[in-house]
GROMACS .gro file of C-alpha atoms in nm:
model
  333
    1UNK     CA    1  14.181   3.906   0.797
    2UNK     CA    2  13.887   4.140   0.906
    3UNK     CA    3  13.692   3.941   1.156
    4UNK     CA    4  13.901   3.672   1.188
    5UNK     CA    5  13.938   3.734   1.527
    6UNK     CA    6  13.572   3.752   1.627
    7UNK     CA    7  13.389   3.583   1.836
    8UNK     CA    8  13.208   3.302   1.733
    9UNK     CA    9  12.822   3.325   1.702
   10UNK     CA   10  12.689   3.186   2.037
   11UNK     CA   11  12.261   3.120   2.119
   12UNK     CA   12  12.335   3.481   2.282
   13UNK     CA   13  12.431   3.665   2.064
   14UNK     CA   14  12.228   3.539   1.789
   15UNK     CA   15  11.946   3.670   2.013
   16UNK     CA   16  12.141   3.984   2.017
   17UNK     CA   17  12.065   3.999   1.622
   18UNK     CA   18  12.354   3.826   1.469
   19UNK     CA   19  12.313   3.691   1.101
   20UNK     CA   20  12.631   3.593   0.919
   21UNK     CA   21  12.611   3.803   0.549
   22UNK     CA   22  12.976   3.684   0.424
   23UNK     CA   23  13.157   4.001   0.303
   24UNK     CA   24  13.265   3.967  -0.094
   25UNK     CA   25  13.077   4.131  -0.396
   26UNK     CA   26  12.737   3.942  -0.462
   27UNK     CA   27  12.592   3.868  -0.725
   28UNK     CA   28  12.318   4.032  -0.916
   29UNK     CA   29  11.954   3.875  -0.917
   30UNK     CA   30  11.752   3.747  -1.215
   31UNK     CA   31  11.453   3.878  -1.317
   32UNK     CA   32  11.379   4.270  -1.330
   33UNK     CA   33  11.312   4.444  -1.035
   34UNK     CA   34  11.275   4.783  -0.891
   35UNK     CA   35  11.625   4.878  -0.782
   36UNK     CA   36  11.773   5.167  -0.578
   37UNK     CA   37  12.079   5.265  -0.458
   38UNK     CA   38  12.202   5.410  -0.066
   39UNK     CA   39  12.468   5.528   0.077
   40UNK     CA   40  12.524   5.536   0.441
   41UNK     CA   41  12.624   5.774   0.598
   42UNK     CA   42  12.887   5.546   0.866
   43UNK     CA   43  12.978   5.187   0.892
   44UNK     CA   44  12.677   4.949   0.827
   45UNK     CA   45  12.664   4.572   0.912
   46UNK     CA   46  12.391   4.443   0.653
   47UNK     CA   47  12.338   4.116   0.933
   48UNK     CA   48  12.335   4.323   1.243
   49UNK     CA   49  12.121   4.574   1.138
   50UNK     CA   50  11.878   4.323   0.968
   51UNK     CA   51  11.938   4.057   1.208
   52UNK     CA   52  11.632   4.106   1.457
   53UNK     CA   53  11.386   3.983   1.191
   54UNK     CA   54  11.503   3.724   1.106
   55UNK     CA   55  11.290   3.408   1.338
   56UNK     CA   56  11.478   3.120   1.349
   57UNK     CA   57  11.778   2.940   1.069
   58UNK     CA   58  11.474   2.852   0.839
   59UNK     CA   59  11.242   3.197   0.902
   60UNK     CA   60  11.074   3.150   0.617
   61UNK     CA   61  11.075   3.549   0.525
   62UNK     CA   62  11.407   3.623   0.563
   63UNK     CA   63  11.747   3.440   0.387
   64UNK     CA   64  12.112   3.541   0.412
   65UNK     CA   65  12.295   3.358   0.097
   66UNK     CA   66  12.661   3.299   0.089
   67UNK     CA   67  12.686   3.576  -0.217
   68UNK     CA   68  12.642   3.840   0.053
   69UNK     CA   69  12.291   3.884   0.015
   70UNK     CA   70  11.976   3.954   0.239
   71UNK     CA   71  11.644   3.860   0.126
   72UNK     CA   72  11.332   3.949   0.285
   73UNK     CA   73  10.967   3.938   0.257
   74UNK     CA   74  10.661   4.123   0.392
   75UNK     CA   75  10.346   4.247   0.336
   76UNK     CA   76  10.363   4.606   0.309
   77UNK     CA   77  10.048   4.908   0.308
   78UNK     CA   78  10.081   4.849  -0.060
   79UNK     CA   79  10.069   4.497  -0.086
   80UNK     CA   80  10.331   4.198  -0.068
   81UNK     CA   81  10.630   4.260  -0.135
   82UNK     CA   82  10.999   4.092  -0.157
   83UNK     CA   83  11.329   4.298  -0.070
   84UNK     CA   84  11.681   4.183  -0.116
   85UNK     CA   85  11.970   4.396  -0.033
   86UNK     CA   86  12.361   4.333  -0.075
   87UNK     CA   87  12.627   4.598   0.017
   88UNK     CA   88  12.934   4.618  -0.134
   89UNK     CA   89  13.222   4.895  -0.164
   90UNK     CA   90  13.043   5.165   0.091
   91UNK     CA   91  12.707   5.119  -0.099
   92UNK     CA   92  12.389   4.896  -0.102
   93UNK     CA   93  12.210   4.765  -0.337
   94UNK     CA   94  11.837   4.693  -0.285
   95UNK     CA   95  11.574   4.547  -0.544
   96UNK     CA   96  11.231   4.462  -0.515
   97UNK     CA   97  10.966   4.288  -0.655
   98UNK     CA   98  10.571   4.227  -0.602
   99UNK     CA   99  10.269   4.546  -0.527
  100UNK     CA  100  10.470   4.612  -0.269
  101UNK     CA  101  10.784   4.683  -0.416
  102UNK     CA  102  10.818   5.071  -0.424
  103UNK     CA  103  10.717   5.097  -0.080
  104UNK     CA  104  10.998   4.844   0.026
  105UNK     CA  105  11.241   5.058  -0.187
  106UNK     CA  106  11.146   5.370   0.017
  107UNK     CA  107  11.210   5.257   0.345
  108UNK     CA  108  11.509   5.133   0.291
  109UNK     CA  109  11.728   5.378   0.437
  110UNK     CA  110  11.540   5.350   0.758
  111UNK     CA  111  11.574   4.974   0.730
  112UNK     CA  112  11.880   4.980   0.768
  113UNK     CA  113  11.940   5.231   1.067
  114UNK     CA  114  11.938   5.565   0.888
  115UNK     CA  115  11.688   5.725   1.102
  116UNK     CA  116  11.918   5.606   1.400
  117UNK     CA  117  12.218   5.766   1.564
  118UNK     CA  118  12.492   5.506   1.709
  119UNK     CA  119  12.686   5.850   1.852
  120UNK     CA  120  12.434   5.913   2.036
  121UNK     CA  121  12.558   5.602   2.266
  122UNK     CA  122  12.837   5.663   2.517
  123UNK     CA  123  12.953   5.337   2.640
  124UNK     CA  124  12.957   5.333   3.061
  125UNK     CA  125  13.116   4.960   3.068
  126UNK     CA  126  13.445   4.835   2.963
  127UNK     CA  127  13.237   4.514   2.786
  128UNK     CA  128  12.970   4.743   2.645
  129UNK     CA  129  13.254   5.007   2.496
  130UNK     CA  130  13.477   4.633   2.333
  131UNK     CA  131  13.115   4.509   2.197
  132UNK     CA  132  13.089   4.812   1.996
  133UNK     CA  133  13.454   4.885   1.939
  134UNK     CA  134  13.415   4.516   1.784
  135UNK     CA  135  13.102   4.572   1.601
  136UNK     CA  136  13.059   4.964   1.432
  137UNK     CA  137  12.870   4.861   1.192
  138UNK     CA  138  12.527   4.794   1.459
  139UNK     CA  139  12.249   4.967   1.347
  140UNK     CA  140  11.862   4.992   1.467
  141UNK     CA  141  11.623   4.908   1.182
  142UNK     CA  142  11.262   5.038   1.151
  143UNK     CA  143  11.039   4.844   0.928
  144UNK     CA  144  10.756   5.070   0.972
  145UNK     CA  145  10.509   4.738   0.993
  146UNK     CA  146  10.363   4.643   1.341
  147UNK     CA  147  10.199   4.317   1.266
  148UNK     CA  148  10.458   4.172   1.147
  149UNK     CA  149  10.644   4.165   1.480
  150UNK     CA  150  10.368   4.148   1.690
  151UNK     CA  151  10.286   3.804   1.577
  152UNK     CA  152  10.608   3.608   1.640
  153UNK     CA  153  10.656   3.788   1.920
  154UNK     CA  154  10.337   3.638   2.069
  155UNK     CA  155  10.404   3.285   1.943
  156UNK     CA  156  10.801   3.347   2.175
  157UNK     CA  157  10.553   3.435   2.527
  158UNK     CA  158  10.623   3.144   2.744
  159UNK     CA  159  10.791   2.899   2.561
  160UNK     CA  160  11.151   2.803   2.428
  161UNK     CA  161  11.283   2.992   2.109
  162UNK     CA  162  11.282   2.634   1.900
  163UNK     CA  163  10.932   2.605   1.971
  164UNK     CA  164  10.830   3.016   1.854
  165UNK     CA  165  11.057   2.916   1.562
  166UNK     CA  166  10.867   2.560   1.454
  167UNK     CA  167  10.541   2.770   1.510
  168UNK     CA  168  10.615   3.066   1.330
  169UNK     CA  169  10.762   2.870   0.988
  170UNK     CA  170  10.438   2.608   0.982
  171UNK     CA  171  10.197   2.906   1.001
  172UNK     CA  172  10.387   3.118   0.744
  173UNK     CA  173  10.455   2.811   0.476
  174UNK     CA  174  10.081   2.681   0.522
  175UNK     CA  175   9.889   2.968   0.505
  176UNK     CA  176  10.121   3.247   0.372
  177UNK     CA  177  10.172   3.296  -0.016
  178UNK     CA  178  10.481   3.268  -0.221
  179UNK     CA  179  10.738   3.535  -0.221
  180UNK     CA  180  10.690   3.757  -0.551
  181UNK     CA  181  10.990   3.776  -0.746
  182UNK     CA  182  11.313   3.562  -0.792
  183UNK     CA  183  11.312   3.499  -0.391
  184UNK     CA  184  11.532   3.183  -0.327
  185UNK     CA  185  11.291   2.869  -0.273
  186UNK     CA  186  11.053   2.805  -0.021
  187UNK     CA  187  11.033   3.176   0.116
  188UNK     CA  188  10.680   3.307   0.156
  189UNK     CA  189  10.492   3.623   0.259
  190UNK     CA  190  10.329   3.648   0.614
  191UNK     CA  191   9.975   3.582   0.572
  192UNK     CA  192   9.721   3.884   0.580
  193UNK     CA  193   9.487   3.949   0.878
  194UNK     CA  194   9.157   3.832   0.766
  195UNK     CA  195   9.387   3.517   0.674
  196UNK     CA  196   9.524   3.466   1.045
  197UNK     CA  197   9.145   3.503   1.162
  198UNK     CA  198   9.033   3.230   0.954
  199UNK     CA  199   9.332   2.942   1.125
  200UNK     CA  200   9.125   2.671   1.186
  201UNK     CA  201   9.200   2.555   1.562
  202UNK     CA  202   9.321   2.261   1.502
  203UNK     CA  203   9.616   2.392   1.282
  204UNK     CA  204   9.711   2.642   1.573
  205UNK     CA  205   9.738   2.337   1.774
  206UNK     CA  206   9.942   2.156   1.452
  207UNK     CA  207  10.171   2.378   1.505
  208UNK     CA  208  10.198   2.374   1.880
  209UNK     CA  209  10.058   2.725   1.992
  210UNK     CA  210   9.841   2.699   2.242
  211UNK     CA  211   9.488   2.832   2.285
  212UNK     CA  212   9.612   3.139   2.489
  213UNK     CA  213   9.861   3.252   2.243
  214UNK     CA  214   9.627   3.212   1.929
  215UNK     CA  215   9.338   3.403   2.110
  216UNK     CA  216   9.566   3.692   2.181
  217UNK     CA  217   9.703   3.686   1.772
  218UNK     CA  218   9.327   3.628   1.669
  219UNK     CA  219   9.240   3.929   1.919
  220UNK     CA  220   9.516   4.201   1.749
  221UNK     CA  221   9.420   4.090   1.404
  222UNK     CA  222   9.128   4.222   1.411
  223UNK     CA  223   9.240   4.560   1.535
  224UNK     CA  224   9.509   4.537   1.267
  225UNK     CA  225   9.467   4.862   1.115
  226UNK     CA  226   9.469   5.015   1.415
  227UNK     CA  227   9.789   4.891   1.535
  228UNK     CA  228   9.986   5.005   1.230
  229UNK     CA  229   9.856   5.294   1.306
  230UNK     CA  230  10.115   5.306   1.615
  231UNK     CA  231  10.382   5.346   1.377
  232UNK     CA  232  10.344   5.716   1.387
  233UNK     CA  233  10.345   5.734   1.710
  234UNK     CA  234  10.640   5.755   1.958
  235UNK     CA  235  10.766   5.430   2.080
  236UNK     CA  236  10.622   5.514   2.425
  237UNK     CA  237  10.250   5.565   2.263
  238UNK     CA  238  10.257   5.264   2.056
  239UNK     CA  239  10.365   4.987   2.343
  240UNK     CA  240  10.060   5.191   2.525
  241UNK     CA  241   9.855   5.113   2.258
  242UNK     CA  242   9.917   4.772   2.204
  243UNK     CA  243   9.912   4.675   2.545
  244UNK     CA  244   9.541   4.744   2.528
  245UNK     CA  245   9.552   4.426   2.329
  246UNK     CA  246   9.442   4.134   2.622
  247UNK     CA  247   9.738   3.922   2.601
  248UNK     CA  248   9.995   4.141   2.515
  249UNK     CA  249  10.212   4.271   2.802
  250UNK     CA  250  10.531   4.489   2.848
  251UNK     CA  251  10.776   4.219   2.655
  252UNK     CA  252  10.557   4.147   2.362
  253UNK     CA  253  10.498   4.536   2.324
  254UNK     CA  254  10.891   4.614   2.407
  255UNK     CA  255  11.011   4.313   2.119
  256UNK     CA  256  10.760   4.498   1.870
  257UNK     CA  257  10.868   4.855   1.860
  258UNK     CA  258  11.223   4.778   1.912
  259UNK     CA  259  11.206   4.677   1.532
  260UNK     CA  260  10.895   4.884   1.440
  261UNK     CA  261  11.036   5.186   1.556
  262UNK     CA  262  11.390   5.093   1.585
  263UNK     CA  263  11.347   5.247   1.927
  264UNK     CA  264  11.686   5.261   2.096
  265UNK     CA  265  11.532   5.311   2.462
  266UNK     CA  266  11.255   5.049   2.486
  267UNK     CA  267  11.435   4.755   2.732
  268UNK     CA  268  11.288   4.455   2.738
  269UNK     CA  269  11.121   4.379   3.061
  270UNK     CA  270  10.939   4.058   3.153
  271UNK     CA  271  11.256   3.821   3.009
  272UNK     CA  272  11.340   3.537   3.171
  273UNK     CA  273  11.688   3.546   3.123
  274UNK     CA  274  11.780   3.908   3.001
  275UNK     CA  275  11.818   4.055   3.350
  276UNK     CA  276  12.066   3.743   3.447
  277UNK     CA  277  12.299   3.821   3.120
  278UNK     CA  278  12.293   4.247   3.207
  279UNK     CA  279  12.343   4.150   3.555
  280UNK     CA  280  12.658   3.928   3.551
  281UNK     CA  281  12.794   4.167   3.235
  282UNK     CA  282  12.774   4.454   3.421
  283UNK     CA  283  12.824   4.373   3.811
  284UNK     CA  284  12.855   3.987   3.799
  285UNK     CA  285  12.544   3.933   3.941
  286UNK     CA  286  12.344   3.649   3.812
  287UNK     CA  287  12.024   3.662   4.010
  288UNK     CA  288  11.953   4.002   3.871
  289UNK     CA  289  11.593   4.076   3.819
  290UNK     CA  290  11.371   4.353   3.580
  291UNK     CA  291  11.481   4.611   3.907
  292UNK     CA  292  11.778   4.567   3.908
  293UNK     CA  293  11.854   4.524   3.549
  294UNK     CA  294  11.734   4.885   3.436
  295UNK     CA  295  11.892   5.048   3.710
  296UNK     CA  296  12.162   4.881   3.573
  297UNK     CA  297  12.096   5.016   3.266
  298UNK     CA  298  12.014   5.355   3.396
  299UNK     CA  299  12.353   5.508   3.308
  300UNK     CA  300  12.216   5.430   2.904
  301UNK     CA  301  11.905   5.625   2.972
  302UNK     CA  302  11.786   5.703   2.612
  303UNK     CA  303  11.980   5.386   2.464
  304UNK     CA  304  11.935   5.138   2.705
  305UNK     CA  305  11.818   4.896   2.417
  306UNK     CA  306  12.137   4.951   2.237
  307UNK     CA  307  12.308   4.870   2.554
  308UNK     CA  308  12.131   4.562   2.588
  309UNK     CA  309  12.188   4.442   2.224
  310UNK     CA  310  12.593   4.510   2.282
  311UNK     CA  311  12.583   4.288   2.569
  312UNK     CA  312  12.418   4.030   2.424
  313UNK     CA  313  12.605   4.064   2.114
  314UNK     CA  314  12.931   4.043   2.383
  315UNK     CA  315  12.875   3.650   2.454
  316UNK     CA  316  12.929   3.729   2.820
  317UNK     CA  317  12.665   3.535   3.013
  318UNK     CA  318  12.682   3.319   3.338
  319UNK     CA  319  12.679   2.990   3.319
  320UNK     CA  320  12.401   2.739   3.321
  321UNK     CA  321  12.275   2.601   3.679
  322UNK     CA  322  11.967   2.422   3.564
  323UNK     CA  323  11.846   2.186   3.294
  324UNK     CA  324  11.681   2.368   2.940
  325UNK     CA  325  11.343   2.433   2.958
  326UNK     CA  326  11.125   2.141   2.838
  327UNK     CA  327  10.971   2.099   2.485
  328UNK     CA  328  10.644   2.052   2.495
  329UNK     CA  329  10.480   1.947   2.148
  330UNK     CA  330  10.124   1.999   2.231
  331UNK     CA  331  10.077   1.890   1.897
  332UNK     CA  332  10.094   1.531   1.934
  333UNK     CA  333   9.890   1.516   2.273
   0.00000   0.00000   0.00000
């Protein structure tokens, strides 16, 4: 009966970094694989905490099966590498395969939130305090990688999520490489660098990114080891540093580091519909704009991203008053 009274996943709340991972003891993989075991230290929801990387239903580097299971891929300091992680019974389970297998293995607590603290968060809002009440198990991943956010971030600037979505699973089958290990089909690693440099033009335009947002990917490619740098840096520092990027701005560097450095303060700013949803959740005002929406947020000072996950995660928004913005396919101009 636990969850049966949920709500159902909305376009919202999806956005808020909701994956369905059916509860129920999965099964193990095949093939041999570095495993470990961890034990967190509260309640952990595998598909809320994991949720924010996943792009799209078919993201090619990410999979929640029906046994329970996560799968993801990335390439890691160490090479590429394939993760898949299952909880069951107050413990998870994670394997890995590929060069970059040990390295997945040992960020895997702070994958899935340890380095966070959810008590931290006192809710100010009778809809915040329900979202969490309804969801303990919300936890803040860090990945540790940069690049690997930074680049579907920058194919979401300007356009509709389908489109970010199409663009980021035709890049990542085409010129990516398969998934090491026993990965379920058609998964694949993000291509490296030197690889994105070398896109032909025409196959940006394949896959519908236009010429400003493949300049500004070509651009931080080739300042890629200095952006991964910015993991050790605080989340302030790093969005400073890859601002200096031409073409990334305060949203791009705010939807990098919130799952970089699972940094629970860094709003995003620049959204075209995140200040309407905070606004009518917290004073039913749908015109809202970036001003308004982190004062706001003010009383969260410290957590404010939290806050704005739990109210997207709370389905509340206003509703629509003009059409969807347009798909544009540029293509098959």
């Amino acid at each position: 009966m636990a969850g049966r009274f949920d709500p159902r996943p909305t376009r919202t709340t999806v956005r808020g970094g909701q994956v369905g991972v059916p509860p129920g003891m999965p099964r193990q993989s095949t093939g041999p694989g570095r495993v470990r075991t961890y034990v967190p230290d509260g309640p952990l929801d595998l598909g809320l905490a994991l949720g924010p990387l996943r792009r799209g239903p078919g993201d090619p580097t990410f999979r929640a099966l029906p046994d329970g299971a996560v799968w993801r891929t990335c390439r890691t300091p160490a090479g590429p590498g394939t993760l898949r992680v299952a909880a069951y019974g107050g413990e998870v389970r994670g394997e890995a395969w590929g060069p970059g297998a040990e390295w997945l293995l040992d960020g895997l607590p702070a994958l899935l939130g340890a380095e966070d603290d959810p008590a931290a968060f006192v809710p100010r809002h009778r809809l915040v305090a329900v979202a969490r009440h309804r969801r303990p198990g919300l936890r803040l991943t860090r990945t540790g990688l940069v690049l690997e956010s930074l680049i579907p971030s920058i194919l979401e600037q300007k356009v509709t999520t389908d489109e970010a979505y199409r663009a980021w699973r035709l890049l990542v089958r085409k010129f990516g490489e398969p998934a090491p290990g026993p990965a379920p089909e058609r998964m694949y690693v993000v291509p490296e660098p030197r690889t994105w440099a070398l896109i032909p033009s025409w196959e940006w335009h394949r896959a519908g990114v236009d010429n400003k947002r493949a300049s500004t990917i070509l651009r931080a490619v080739r300042v890629a080891a200095r952006l991964e740098q910015a993991v050790g840096m605080e989340p302030a520092a790093a969005r400073a540093r890859l601002e200096v990027v031409p073409g990334v701005g305060p949203w791009t560097s705010a939807e990098t580091v919130q799952r970089s450095h699972g940094a629970p303060d860094e709003v995003t700013v620049g959204d075209v519909h995140l200040p309407g949803i905070v606004g009518w959740a917290l004073a039913g005002n749908r015109d809202a704009d970036d001003a308004v929406m982190l004062e706001l947020l003010e009383p969260y000072a410290g957590q404010r991203h939290r806050a704005a996950r739990l109210i997207l995660l709370s389905g509340r928004t206003p509703a629509r008053r003009v059409p969807k913005m347009p798909k544009w396919d540029i293509g098959v101009l």
